[in-house]
PDB file of C-alpha atoms in Angstrom:
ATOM      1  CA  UNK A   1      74.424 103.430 108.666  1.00 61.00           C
ATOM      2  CA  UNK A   2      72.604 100.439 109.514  1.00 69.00           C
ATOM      3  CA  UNK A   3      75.079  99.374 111.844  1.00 69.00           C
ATOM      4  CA  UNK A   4      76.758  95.708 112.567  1.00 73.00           C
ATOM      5  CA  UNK A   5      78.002  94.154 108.806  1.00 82.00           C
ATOM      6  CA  UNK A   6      75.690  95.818 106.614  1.00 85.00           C
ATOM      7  CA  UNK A   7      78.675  97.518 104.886  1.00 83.00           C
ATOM      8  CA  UNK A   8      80.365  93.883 104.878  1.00 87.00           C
ATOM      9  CA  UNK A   9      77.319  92.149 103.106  1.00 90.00           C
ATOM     10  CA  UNK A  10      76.665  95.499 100.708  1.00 89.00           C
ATOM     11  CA  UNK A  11      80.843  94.915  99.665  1.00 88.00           C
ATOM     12  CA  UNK A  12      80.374  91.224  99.709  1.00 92.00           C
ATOM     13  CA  UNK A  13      77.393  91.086  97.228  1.00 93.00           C
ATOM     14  CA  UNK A  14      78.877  94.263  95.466  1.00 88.00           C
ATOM     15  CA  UNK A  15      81.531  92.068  94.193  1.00 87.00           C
ATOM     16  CA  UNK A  16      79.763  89.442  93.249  1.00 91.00           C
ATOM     17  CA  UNK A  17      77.149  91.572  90.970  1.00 91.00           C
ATOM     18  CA  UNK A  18      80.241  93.414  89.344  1.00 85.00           C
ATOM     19  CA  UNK A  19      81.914  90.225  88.900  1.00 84.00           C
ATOM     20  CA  UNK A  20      78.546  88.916  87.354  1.00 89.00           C
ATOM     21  CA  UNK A  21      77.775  91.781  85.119  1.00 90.00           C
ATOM     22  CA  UNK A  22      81.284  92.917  84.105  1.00 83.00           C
ATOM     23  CA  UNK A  23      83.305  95.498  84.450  1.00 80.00           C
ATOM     24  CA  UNK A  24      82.266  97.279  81.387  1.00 86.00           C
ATOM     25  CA  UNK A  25      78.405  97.930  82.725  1.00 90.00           C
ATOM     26  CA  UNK A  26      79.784  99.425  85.850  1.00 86.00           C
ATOM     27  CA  UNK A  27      79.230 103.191  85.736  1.00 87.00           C
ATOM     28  CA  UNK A  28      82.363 104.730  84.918  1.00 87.00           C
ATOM     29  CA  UNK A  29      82.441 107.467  87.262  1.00 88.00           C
ATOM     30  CA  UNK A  30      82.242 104.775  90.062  1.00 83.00           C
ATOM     31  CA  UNK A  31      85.859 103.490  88.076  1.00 82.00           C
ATOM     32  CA  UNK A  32      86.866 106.513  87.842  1.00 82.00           C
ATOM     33  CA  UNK A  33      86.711 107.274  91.519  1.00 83.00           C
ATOM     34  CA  UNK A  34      88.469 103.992  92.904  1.00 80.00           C
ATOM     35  CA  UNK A  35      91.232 105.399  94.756  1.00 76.00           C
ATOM     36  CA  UNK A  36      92.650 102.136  96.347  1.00 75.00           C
ATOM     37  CA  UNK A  37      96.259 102.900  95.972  1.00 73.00           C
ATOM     38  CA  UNK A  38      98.240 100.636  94.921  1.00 75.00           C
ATOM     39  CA  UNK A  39      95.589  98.891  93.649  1.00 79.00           C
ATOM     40  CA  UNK A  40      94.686 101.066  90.648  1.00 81.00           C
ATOM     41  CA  UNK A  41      91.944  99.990  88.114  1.00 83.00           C
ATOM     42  CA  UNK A  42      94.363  99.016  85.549  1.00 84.00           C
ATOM     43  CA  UNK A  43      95.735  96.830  88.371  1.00 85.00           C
ATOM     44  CA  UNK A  44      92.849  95.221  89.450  1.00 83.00           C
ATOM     45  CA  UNK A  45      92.146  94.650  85.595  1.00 84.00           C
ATOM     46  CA  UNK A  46      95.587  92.545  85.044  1.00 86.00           C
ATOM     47  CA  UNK A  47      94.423  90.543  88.143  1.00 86.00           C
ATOM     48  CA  UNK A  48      91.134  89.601  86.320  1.00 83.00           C
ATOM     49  CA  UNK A  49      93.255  88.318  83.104  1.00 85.00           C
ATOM     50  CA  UNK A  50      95.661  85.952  85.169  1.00 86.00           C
ATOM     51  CA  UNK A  51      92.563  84.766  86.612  1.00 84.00           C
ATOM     52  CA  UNK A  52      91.103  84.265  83.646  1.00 82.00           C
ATOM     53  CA  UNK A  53      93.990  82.613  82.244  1.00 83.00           C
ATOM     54  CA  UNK A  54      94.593  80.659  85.020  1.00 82.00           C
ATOM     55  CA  UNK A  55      90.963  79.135  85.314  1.00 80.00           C
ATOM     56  CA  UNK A  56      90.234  78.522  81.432  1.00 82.00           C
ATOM     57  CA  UNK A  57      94.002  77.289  80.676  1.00 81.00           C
ATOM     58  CA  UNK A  58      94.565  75.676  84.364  1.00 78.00           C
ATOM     59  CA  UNK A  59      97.533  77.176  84.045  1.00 74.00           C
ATOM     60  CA  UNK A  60      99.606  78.632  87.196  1.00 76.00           C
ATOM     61  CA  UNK A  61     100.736  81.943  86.877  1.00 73.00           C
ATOM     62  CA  UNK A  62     101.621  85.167  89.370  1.00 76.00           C
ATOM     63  CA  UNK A  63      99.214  87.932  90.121  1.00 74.00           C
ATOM     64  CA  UNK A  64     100.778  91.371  88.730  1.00 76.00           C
ATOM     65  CA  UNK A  65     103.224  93.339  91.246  1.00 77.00           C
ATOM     66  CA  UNK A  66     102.252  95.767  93.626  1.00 74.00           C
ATOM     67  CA  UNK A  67     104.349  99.370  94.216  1.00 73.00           C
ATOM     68  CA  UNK A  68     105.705  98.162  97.777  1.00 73.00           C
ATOM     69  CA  UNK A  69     106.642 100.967  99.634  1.00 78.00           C
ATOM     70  CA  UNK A  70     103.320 102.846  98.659  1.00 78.00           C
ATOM     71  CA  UNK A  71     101.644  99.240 100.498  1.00 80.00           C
ATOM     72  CA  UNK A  72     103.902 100.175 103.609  1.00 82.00           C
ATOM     73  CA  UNK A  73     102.785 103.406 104.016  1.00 84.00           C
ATOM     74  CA  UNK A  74      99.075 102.785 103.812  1.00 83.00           C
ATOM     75  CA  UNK A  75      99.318 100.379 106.054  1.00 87.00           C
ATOM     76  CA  UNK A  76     100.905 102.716 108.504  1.00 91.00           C
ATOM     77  CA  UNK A  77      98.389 105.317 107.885  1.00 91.00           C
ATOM     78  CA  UNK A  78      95.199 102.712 108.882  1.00 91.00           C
ATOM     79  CA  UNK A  79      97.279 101.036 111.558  1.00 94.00           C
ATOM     80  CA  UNK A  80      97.332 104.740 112.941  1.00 95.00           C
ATOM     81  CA  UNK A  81      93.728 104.837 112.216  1.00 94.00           C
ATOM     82  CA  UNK A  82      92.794 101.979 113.827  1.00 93.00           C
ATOM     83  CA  UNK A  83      94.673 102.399 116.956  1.00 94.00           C
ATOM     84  CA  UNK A  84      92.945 106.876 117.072  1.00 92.00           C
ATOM     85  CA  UNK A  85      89.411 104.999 116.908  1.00 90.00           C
ATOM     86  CA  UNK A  86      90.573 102.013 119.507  1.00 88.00           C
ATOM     87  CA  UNK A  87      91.931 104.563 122.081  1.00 89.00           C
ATOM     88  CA  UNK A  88      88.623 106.744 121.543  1.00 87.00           C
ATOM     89  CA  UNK A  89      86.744 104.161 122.409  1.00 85.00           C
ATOM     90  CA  UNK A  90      88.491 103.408 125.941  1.00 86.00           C
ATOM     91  CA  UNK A  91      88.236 107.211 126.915  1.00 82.00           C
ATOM     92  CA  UNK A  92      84.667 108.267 128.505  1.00 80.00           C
ATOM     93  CA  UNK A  93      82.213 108.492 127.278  1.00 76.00           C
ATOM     94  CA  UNK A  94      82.142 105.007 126.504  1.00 63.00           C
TER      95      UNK A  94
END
């Protein structure tokens, strides 16, 4: 609530201590609560190990697949989102 990119920065450096401290001193409610579907933990946990294999080994490998059709409709639902909050914003009061 502190308005311009606070919630930007907080992300940015957010990811940088969890990356920094690991994933296994994270509280695990805060795991247990990460609901960005597709991306599920276990996801986001294969993506750390090709990184990790691809930095240490310099070796080039693909980043795990992501369930399509559940990335389509996501999408959707923010671009309809996105356009609610930009039409709001046009209608009075500005």
């Amino acid at each position: 609530r502190c308005g311009g990119d606070a919630d930007t920065v907080a992300a940015i450096v957010g990811a940088i201590v969890g990356a920094g401290i690991g994933a296994e001193n994270l509280p695990q409610d805060w795991l247990h609560r990460l609901a960005e579907q597709p991306r599920s933990v276990n996801w986001i946990k294969k993506v750390a190990t090709v990184l990790t294999v691809v930095i240490s080994e310099q070796k080039s490998q693909c980043p795990p697949e992501v369930f399509a059709p559940l990335s389509g409709a996501r999408n959707a639902i923010f671009l309809l989102l996105v356009l609610g909050h930009a039409a709001r914003r046009v209608l009075p009061p500005y």
